[in-house]
């Protein structure tokens, strides 16, 4: 059974593997990474920051380390090394604080392996996500 699971997992691409991913806030609300990312992409002119200074979000790598401790360093490192860093990281701004909602593996790879200090990121104010959610009358 284990071998079957490993072979099945090897056939998934990264986008399928994380399909259905969510992130949450302190008020217990959850948001679909796919929907928020699509909203950011549709409004790229407003939210895309090219050559963003990664030092401003590298504090978020503590969460990558915590997840690596839970999942296992070997598996976490494999995922991180396999990730495609050509896609912008999704960052949420709330009360002046920046949080990575999607892209911790990309951030880790860019900083640790590719030695980058700048990258393209989507930065969305949380209030914009909440407003869009209300306008669409559906769960983001």
GROMACS .gro file of C-alpha atoms in nm:
model
  140
    1UNK     CA    1   0.000   0.000   0.000
    2UNK     CA    2   0.282   0.239   0.088
    3UNK     CA    3   0.449   0.183  -0.250
    4UNK     CA    4   0.118   0.243  -0.429
    5UNK     CA    5   0.073   0.572  -0.244
    6UNK     CA    6   0.429   0.683  -0.323
    7UNK     CA    7   0.389   0.597  -0.694
    8UNK     CA    8   0.054   0.779  -0.709
    9UNK     CA    9   0.204   1.085  -0.541
   10UNK     CA   10   0.495   1.090  -0.787
   11UNK     CA   11   0.248   1.130  -1.076
   12UNK     CA   12   0.090   1.443  -0.935
   13UNK     CA   13   0.218   1.779  -1.037
   14UNK     CA   14   0.270   2.046  -0.772
   15UNK     CA   15  -0.050   2.235  -0.865
   16UNK     CA   16  -0.265   1.923  -0.816
   17UNK     CA   17  -0.089   1.827  -0.495
   18UNK     CA   18  -0.186   2.155  -0.327
   19UNK     CA   19  -0.529   2.190  -0.488
   20UNK     CA   20  -0.782   2.292  -0.226
   21UNK     CA   21  -0.524   2.461  -0.001
   22UNK     CA   22  -0.654   2.715   0.244
   23UNK     CA   23  -0.518   2.971   0.484
   24UNK     CA   24  -0.689   3.125   0.784
   25UNK     CA   25  -0.695   3.430   1.006
   26UNK     CA   26  -0.721   3.498   1.379
   27UNK     CA   27  -1.101   3.532   1.353
   28UNK     CA   28  -1.137   3.171   1.237
   29UNK     CA   29  -1.216   3.256   0.875
   30UNK     CA   30  -1.063   3.043   0.601
   31UNK     CA   31  -0.977   3.146   0.249
   32UNK     CA   32  -0.910   2.942  -0.063
   33UNK     CA   33  -0.554   2.988  -0.188
   34UNK     CA   34  -0.673   2.918  -0.543
   35UNK     CA   35  -0.947   3.182  -0.532
   36UNK     CA   36  -0.735   3.452  -0.368
   37UNK     CA   37  -0.449   3.382  -0.608
   38UNK     CA   38  -0.689   3.403  -0.906
   39UNK     CA   39  -0.824   3.734  -0.773
   40UNK     CA   40  -0.468   3.867  -0.737
   41UNK     CA   41  -0.378   3.755  -1.089
   42UNK     CA   42  -0.693   3.915  -1.235
   43UNK     CA   43  -0.590   4.240  -1.066
   44UNK     CA   44  -0.217   4.210  -1.129
   45UNK     CA   45  -0.179   4.580  -1.204
   46UNK     CA   46  -0.289   4.655  -0.847
   47UNK     CA   47  -0.130   4.370  -0.649
   48UNK     CA   48   0.184   4.248  -0.828
   49UNK     CA   49   0.507   4.386  -0.690
   50UNK     CA   50   0.803   4.304  -0.909
   51UNK     CA   51   1.145   4.263  -0.749
   52UNK     CA   52   1.003   4.270  -0.398
   53UNK     CA   53   1.262   4.260  -0.117
   54UNK     CA   54   1.240   3.908   0.028
   55UNK     CA   55   1.389   4.025   0.358
   56UNK     CA   56   1.045   4.172   0.431
   57UNK     CA   57   0.889   3.823   0.443
   58UNK     CA   58   1.176   3.593   0.533
   59UNK     CA   59   1.054   3.592   0.895
   60UNK     CA   60   0.780   3.362   0.760
   61UNK     CA   61   1.037   3.085   0.707
   62UNK     CA   62   0.991   2.994   1.074
   63UNK     CA   63   0.659   2.840   0.961
   64UNK     CA   64   0.840   2.644   0.691
   65UNK     CA   65   1.072   2.505   0.960
   66UNK     CA   66   0.776   2.417   1.185
   67UNK     CA   67   0.605   2.234   0.899
   68UNK     CA   68   0.930   2.057   0.812
   69UNK     CA   69   0.955   1.934   1.171
   70UNK     CA   70   0.600   1.793   1.147
   71UNK     CA   71   0.622   1.648   0.797
   72UNK     CA   72   0.985   1.545   0.813
   73UNK     CA   73   1.289   1.736   0.689
   74UNK     CA   74   1.354   1.499   0.400
   75UNK     CA   75   1.000   1.528   0.256
   76UNK     CA   76   0.989   1.905   0.317
   77UNK     CA   77   1.323   1.953   0.147
   78UNK     CA   78   1.212   1.737  -0.148
   79UNK     CA   79   0.899   1.950  -0.194
   80UNK     CA   80   1.094   2.273  -0.159
   81UNK     CA   81   1.360   2.168  -0.410
   82UNK     CA   82   1.093   2.055  -0.660
   83UNK     CA   83   0.887   2.375  -0.643
   84UNK     CA   84   0.871   2.615  -0.937
   85UNK     CA   85   0.987   2.960  -0.828
   86UNK     CA   86   0.863   3.132  -1.143
   87UNK     CA   87   0.521   3.198  -0.984
   88UNK     CA   88   0.468   3.498  -0.756
   89UNK     CA   89   0.437   3.437  -0.382
   90UNK     CA   90   0.099   3.529  -0.232
   91UNK     CA   91   0.141   3.772   0.059
   92UNK     CA   92  -0.133   3.917   0.276
   93UNK     CA   93  -0.093   4.257   0.442
   94UNK     CA   94  -0.285   4.305   0.765
   95UNK     CA   95  -0.226   4.592   1.008
   96UNK     CA   96   0.111   4.656   0.842
   97UNK     CA   97   0.223   4.295   0.893
   98UNK     CA   98   0.311   4.074   0.594
   99UNK     CA   99   0.224   3.703   0.594
  100UNK     CA  100   0.290   3.445   0.324
  101UNK     CA  101  -0.043   3.280   0.241
  102UNK     CA  102   0.102   3.067  -0.040
  103UNK     CA  103   0.459   3.010  -0.145
  104UNK     CA  104   0.665   2.914   0.160
  105UNK     CA  105   0.843   2.643  -0.039
  106UNK     CA  106   0.916   2.896  -0.314
  107UNK     CA  107   1.039   3.150  -0.059
  108UNK     CA  108   1.263   2.892   0.109
  109UNK     CA  109   1.407   2.778  -0.224
  110UNK     CA  110   1.465   3.133  -0.352
  111UNK     CA  111   1.649   3.237  -0.036
  112UNK     CA  112   1.832   2.914   0.054
  113UNK     CA  113   1.914   2.758  -0.283
  114UNK     CA  114   1.881   3.026  -0.551
  115UNK     CA  115   2.029   3.293  -0.321
  116UNK     CA  116   1.777   3.551  -0.441
  117UNK     CA  117   1.698   3.861  -0.241
  118UNK     CA  118   1.416   3.983  -0.467
  119UNK     CA  119   1.117   3.818  -0.633
  120UNK     CA  120   0.774   3.892  -0.775
  121UNK     CA  121   0.496   3.875  -0.517
  122UNK     CA  122   0.128   3.950  -0.498
  123UNK     CA  123   0.058   4.168  -0.196
  124UNK     CA  124  -0.308   4.186  -0.105
  125UNK     CA  125  -0.446   4.389   0.183
  126UNK     CA  126  -0.667   4.161   0.387
  127UNK     CA  127  -0.952   4.411   0.365
  128UNK     CA  128  -0.950   4.372  -0.016
  129UNK     CA  129  -0.992   3.995   0.021
  130UNK     CA  130  -1.277   4.042   0.268
  131UNK     CA  131  -1.445   4.300   0.045
  132UNK     CA  132  -1.418   4.076  -0.261
  133UNK     CA  133  -1.560   3.790  -0.058
  134UNK     CA  134  -1.862   4.002   0.039
  135UNK     CA  135  -1.915   4.121  -0.317
  136UNK     CA  136  -1.921   3.769  -0.453
  137UNK     CA  137  -2.144   3.632  -0.172
  138UNK     CA  138  -1.941   3.318  -0.153
  139UNK     CA  139  -1.661   3.174   0.054
  140UNK     CA  140  -1.321   3.286  -0.060
   0.00000   0.00000   0.00000
